[in-house]
GROMACS .gro file of C-alpha atoms in nm:
model
  258
    1VAL     CA    1   0.509   1.937   1.427
    2ASP     CA    2   0.186   1.751   1.346
    3VAL     CA    3  -0.016   1.843   1.044
    4VAL     CA    4  -0.384   1.843   1.125
    5ALA     CA    5  -0.673   1.829   0.863
    6ALA     CA    6  -0.989   2.012   0.906
    7PRO     CA    7  -1.310   2.097   0.708
    8CYS     CA    8  -1.272   2.337   0.411
    9VAL     CA    9  -1.489   2.617   0.257
   10LEU     CA   10  -1.462   2.741  -0.095
   11ASP     CA   11  -1.318   3.076  -0.133
   12GLY     CA   12  -1.582   3.211  -0.353
   13ASP     CA   13  -1.921   3.397  -0.317
   14SER     CA   14  -2.156   3.129  -0.460
   15PRO     CA   15  -2.189   2.757  -0.423
   16GLY     CA   16  -1.986   2.569  -0.664
   17LYS     CA   17  -1.785   2.871  -0.799
   18THR     CA   18  -1.443   2.783  -0.896
   19GLY     CA   19  -1.205   2.930  -0.636
   20THR     CA   20  -0.948   2.817  -0.365
   21LEU     CA   21  -1.016   2.570  -0.087
   22VAL     CA   22  -0.923   2.752   0.247
   23PRO     CA   23  -0.918   2.566   0.580
   24LEU     CA   24  -1.134   2.662   0.879
   25ALA     CA   25  -0.960   2.772   1.198
   26GLY     CA   26  -0.627   2.810   1.011
   27GLN     CA   27  -0.592   2.435   0.969
   28THR     CA   28  -0.507   2.224   0.672
   29CYS     CA   29  -0.788   2.106   0.435
   30VAL     CA   30  -0.885   1.737   0.364
   31ARG     CA   31  -0.920   1.782  -0.024
   32SER     CA   32  -1.134   1.540  -0.207
   33TYR     CA   33  -0.849   1.425  -0.415
   34PHE     CA   34  -0.618   1.310  -0.144
   35PRO     CA   35  -0.356   1.069  -0.255
   36LEU     CA   36  -0.279   0.704  -0.213
   37TYR     CA   37   0.095   0.599  -0.222
   38LEU     CA   38   0.144   0.241  -0.340
   39LEU     CA   39   0.478   0.132  -0.181
   40ALA     CA   40   0.667  -0.086  -0.418
   41LYS     CA   41   1.024  -0.229  -0.458
   42ALA     CA   42   1.156  -0.305  -0.785
   43PRO     CA   43   1.116  -0.665  -0.859
   44LEU     CA   44   1.481  -0.780  -0.881
   45PRO     CA   45   1.595  -1.150  -0.813
   46GLY     CA   46   1.702  -1.210  -0.463
   47ARG     CA   47   1.584  -0.867  -0.347
   48VAL     CA   48   1.192  -0.940  -0.320
   49LYS     CA   49   0.964  -1.198  -0.151
   50GLN     CA   50   1.266  -1.384  -0.020
   51ARG     CA   51   1.052  -1.583   0.220
   52LEU     CA   52   0.895  -1.762  -0.072
   53SER     CA   53   1.246  -1.926  -0.144
   54PRO     CA   54   1.245  -2.216  -0.110
   55PRO     CA   55   1.059  -2.384  -0.268
   56LEU     CA   56   1.064  -2.096  -0.523
   57ASN     CA   57   1.387  -1.980  -0.687
   58PRO     CA   58   1.468  -1.611  -0.704
   59LEU     CA   59   1.348  -1.573  -1.053
   60ASP     CA   60   1.005  -1.728  -0.944
   61THR     CA   61   0.987  -1.482  -0.650
   62THR     CA   62   1.059  -1.193  -0.892
   63ARG     CA   63   0.755  -1.295  -1.108
   64VAL     CA   64   0.538  -1.313  -0.806
   65ALA     CA   65   0.632  -0.965  -0.690
   66GLN     CA   66   0.554  -0.831  -1.048
   67ALA     CA   67   0.208  -1.007  -1.046
   68MET     CA   68   0.167  -0.843  -0.690
   69LEU     CA   69   0.268  -0.511  -0.832
   70ASP     CA   70   0.032  -0.540  -1.131
   71HIS     CA   71  -0.262  -0.660  -0.933
   72SER     CA   72  -0.239  -0.395  -0.666
   73ALA     CA   73  -0.219  -0.125  -0.929
   74ALA     CA   74  -0.536  -0.258  -1.086
   75VAL     CA   75  -0.727  -0.271  -0.762
   76VAL     CA   76  -0.627   0.080  -0.691
   77GLU     CA   77  -0.736   0.203  -1.026
   78ARG     CA   78  -1.071   0.031  -0.986
   79GLY     CA   79  -1.114   0.150  -0.617
   80TRP     CA   80  -0.942   0.463  -0.535
   81PRO     CA   81  -1.092   0.784  -0.655
   82GLY     CA   82  -0.819   1.026  -0.557
   83ILE     CA   83  -0.455   1.071  -0.654
   84ARG     CA   84  -0.267   0.756  -0.721
   85ILE     CA   85   0.122   0.776  -0.651
   86LEU     CA   86   0.363   0.476  -0.717
   87HIS     CA   87   0.618   0.533  -0.453
   88ALA     CA   88   0.909   0.311  -0.571
   89ALA     CA   89   1.223   0.177  -0.437
   90PRO     CA   90   1.524   0.201  -0.489
   91ASP     CA   91   1.424   0.426  -0.796
   92LEU     CA   92   1.207   0.444  -1.100
   93ASP     CA   93   1.435   0.283  -1.364
   94SER     CA   94   1.310  -0.072  -1.338
   95PRO     CA   95   1.128  -0.180  -1.666
   96SER     CA   96   0.850  -0.295  -1.409
   97PHE     CA   97   0.768   0.070  -1.344
   98GLU     CA   98   0.748   0.171  -1.702
   99TYR     CA   99   0.369   0.165  -1.696
  100PHE     CA  100   0.351   0.399  -1.409
  101ARG     CA  101   0.618   0.643  -1.574
  102VAL     CA  102   0.387   0.689  -1.877
  103SER     CA  103   0.047   0.643  -1.726
  104ASP     CA  104  -0.191   0.940  -1.728
  105VAL     CA  105  -0.380   0.796  -1.409
  106TRP     CA  106  -0.061   0.755  -1.191
  107GLU     CA  107   0.202   0.999  -1.041
  108THR     CA  108   0.538   0.867  -0.943
  109GLY     CA  109   0.792   0.918  -0.659
  110ILE     CA  110   1.088   0.767  -0.493
  111GLN     CA  111   1.091   0.626  -0.146
  112SER     CA  112   1.322   0.800   0.102
  113GLN     CA  113   1.594   0.602   0.277
  114GLY     CA  114   1.562   0.420   0.602
  115ASP     CA  115   1.343   0.152   0.745
  116LEU     CA  116   0.963   0.098   0.670
  117GLY     CA  117   0.846   0.331   0.938
  118SER     CA  118   1.063   0.608   0.792
  119ARG     CA  119   0.957   0.562   0.436
  120MET     CA  120   0.578   0.559   0.535
  121HIS     CA  121   0.618   0.862   0.764
  122GLU     CA  122   0.782   1.046   0.473
  123ALA     CA  123   0.511   0.950   0.238
  124LEU     CA  124   0.223   1.038   0.458
  125ALA     CA  125   0.367   1.365   0.584
  126ASP     CA  126   0.411   1.458   0.222
  127GLY     CA  127   0.056   1.382   0.130
  128ILE     CA  128  -0.081   1.534   0.441
  129GLU     CA  129   0.119   1.865   0.389
  130LYS     CA  130  -0.002   1.899   0.029
  131HIS     CA  131  -0.355   1.752   0.046
  132GLY     CA  132  -0.466   1.730   0.407
  133ALA     CA  133  -0.459   1.355   0.432
  134ALA     CA  134  -0.284   1.058   0.264
  135VAL     CA  135  -0.280   0.679   0.250
  136VAL     CA  136  -0.008   0.431   0.230
  137LEU     CA  137  -0.064   0.073   0.084
  138GLY     CA  138   0.150  -0.225   0.044
  139THR     CA  139   0.156  -0.462  -0.269
  140ASP     CA  140   0.165  -0.792  -0.077
  141ILE     CA  141  -0.228  -0.821  -0.007
  142PRO     CA  142  -0.371  -1.008  -0.298
  143SER     CA  143  -0.714  -1.029  -0.127
  144ILE     CA  144  -0.756  -0.660  -0.131
  145ASP     CA  145  -1.046  -0.519  -0.351
  146GLY     CA  146  -1.183  -0.197  -0.441
  147ALA     CA  147  -1.462  -0.200  -0.190
  148ILE     CA  148  -1.205  -0.190   0.098
  149LEU     CA  149  -1.038   0.102  -0.069
  150ARG     CA  150  -1.369   0.286  -0.113
  151ARG     CA  151  -1.458   0.222   0.245
  152ALA     CA  152  -1.115   0.371   0.350
  153TRP     CA  153  -1.202   0.685   0.108
  154GLN     CA  154  -1.537   0.722   0.272
  155LEU     CA  155  -1.400   0.712   0.623
  156MET     CA  156  -1.135   0.951   0.567
  157GLU     CA  157  -1.373   1.185   0.377
  158SER     CA  158  -1.539   1.214   0.712
  159GLY     CA  159  -1.217   1.310   0.885
  160ARG     CA  160  -1.148   0.966   1.031
  161GLN     CA  161  -0.807   0.776   1.039
  162VAL     CA  162  -0.807   0.426   0.902
  163VAL     CA  163  -0.585   0.116   0.916
  164GLY     CA  164  -0.598  -0.226   0.749
  165PRO     CA  165  -0.491  -0.506   0.993
  166SER     CA  166  -0.325  -0.807   0.832
  167GLN     CA  167  -0.361  -1.176   0.986
  168ASP     CA  168   0.009  -1.215   1.066
  169GLY     CA  169   0.004  -0.910   1.299
  170GLY     CA  170   0.088  -0.631   1.062
  171PHE     CA  171  -0.106  -0.388   0.869
  172TYR     CA  172  -0.156  -0.333   0.503
  173LEU     CA  173  -0.301   0.020   0.485
  174LEU     CA  174  -0.274   0.315   0.683
  175GLY     CA  175  -0.475   0.646   0.626
  176LEU     CA  176  -0.421   0.963   0.827
  177ASN     CA  177  -0.490   1.342   0.831
  178ARG     CA  178  -0.228   1.394   1.112
  179ILE     CA  179   0.121   1.218   1.144
  180PRO     CA  180   0.289   1.238   1.475
  181GLU     CA  181   0.666   1.222   1.493
  182THR     CA  182   0.635   0.915   1.718
  183LEU     CA  183   0.381   0.716   1.557
  184PHE     CA  184   0.613   0.443   1.433
  185ALA     CA  185   0.852   0.456   1.731
  186GLY     CA  186   0.975   0.109   1.874
  187ILE     CA  187   0.808  -0.091   1.605
  188ASN     CA  188   0.981  -0.420   1.518
  189TRP     CA  189   0.906  -0.455   1.151
  190GLY     CA  190   0.840  -0.805   1.048
  191SER     CA  191   0.725  -0.922   1.396
  192ALA     CA  192   0.380  -1.029   1.485
  193ARG     CA  193   0.324  -0.727   1.715
  194VAL     CA  194   0.348  -0.458   1.454
  195TYR     CA  195  -0.022  -0.382   1.447
  196SER     CA  196  -0.073  -0.379   1.822
  197ARG     CA  197   0.222  -0.140   1.875
  198LEU     CA  198   0.101   0.080   1.597
  199VAL     CA  199  -0.240   0.120   1.771
  200ALA     CA  200  -0.070   0.156   2.112
  201ASN     CA  201   0.127   0.456   1.961
  202ALA     CA  202  -0.156   0.601   1.799
  203GLU     CA  203  -0.362   0.607   2.127
  204ARG     CA  204  -0.071   0.773   2.314
  205CYS     CA  205  -0.060   1.029   2.020
  206GLY     CA  206  -0.441   1.096   2.062
  207LEU     CA  207  -0.533   0.922   1.716
  208GLN     CA  208  -0.809   0.674   1.700
  209LEU     CA  209  -0.763   0.441   1.409
  210GLU     CA  210  -1.070   0.297   1.245
  211PRO     CA  211  -0.990  -0.076   1.137
  212LEU     CA  212  -1.076  -0.203   0.797
  213ALA     CA  213  -1.121  -0.577   0.702
  214THR     CA  214  -0.835  -0.791   0.825
  215LEU     CA  215  -0.680  -0.957   0.528
  216SER     CA  216  -0.411  -1.222   0.462
  217ASP     CA  217  -0.081  -1.093   0.308
  218CYS     CA  218   0.134  -1.326   0.096
  219ASP     CA  219   0.486  -1.369   0.254
  220TYR     CA  220   0.515  -1.733   0.243
  221TYR     CA  221   0.445  -2.034  -0.009
  222GLU     CA  222   0.126  -2.146   0.137
  223ASP     CA  223  -0.004  -1.786   0.134
  224LEU     CA  224   0.079  -1.780  -0.244
  225ARG     CA  225  -0.112  -2.091  -0.288
  226TRP     CA  226  -0.417  -1.966  -0.094
  227SER     CA  227  -0.416  -1.632  -0.285
  228ALA     CA  228  -0.390  -1.793  -0.631
  229ASP     CA  229  -0.674  -2.043  -0.529
  230THR     CA  230  -0.912  -1.770  -0.401
  231VAL     CA  231  -0.837  -1.457  -0.590
  232PRO     CA  232  -0.890  -1.526  -0.963
  233THR     CA  233  -0.769  -1.179  -1.066
  234PHE     CA  234  -0.447  -1.230  -0.878
  235ALA     CA  235  -0.407  -1.586  -1.050
  236GLY     CA  236  -0.437  -1.396  -1.367
  237SER     CA  237  -0.177  -1.156  -1.282
  238LEU     CA  238   0.058  -1.432  -1.187
  239LYS     CA  239   0.015  -1.585  -1.537
  240ARG     CA  240   0.070  -1.261  -1.718
  241ALA     CA  241   0.392  -1.224  -1.515
  242GLY     CA  242   0.503  -1.539  -1.652
  243PHE     CA  243   0.488  -1.738  -1.344
  244ASP     CA  244   0.458  -2.119  -1.388
  245MET     CA  245   0.149  -2.201  -1.213
  246ARG     CA  246   0.249  -2.574  -1.192
  247LEU     CA  247   0.485  -2.453  -0.908
  248LEU     CA  248   0.184  -2.430  -0.689
  249GLU     CA  249   0.111  -2.783  -0.706
  250PRO     CA  250   0.154  -2.998  -0.392
  251SER     CA  251   0.453  -3.188  -0.536
  252VAL     CA  252   0.678  -2.868  -0.572
  253VAL     CA  253   1.030  -2.885  -0.454
  254TYR     CA  254   1.299  -2.607  -0.469
  255ARG     CA  255   1.441  -2.568  -0.822
  256GLU     CA  256   1.744  -2.362  -0.947
  257ALA     CA  257   1.687  -2.072  -1.185
  258SER     CA  258   1.728  -2.160  -1.553
   0.00000   0.00000   0.00000
């Protein structure tokens, strides 16, 4: 069953009076604090950013994943005015998630089982049911900034659905106030047709997705080098994560972990 968001009115007898938001026409409210779910895997050697190896070794790729998580969290804190939820996999036990567990500006949750589509569907459905709208965001887009998140927020406040396309044919952000059961049906995750299939599915379900800026993700070594060169804040996150920036020099070859 689709969950549909609609305008809300305040259950009170004067403007600004504290009360309960109630939906018009018996529908679900889009509340001004609807959540963004930051989807993140625990940075474990051999489990994250595997397409960076070679030339990087598994320990190096773990540090890259940590930098991406830290950088993404900082961008969300600067740019997203609503609820912020770290949606972790496989659990919240990793030391990399300690900041989120104790933070007063983040909530935490654990991703469901299944493929990426199943996990995104679960997060979006949860947010829509509770708050009338929700956003999912990945951590592998170093070029994202607060302005893009604020644009997504503004569009969703007006009742629209948003998507952030990535240059490799995928998408980095999806914001909805309704989540059809078949939205992710037939998508071959990791292929160059993820975005086009998502848009086609959405159209069949009666959803019009408003595109945000197209950005480059960071899956391969050349992506990493480009991101570090063009996004100074991400380069800073790499350094703080203990990544050896000399590994981005042209002469780099694969090296064993030490």
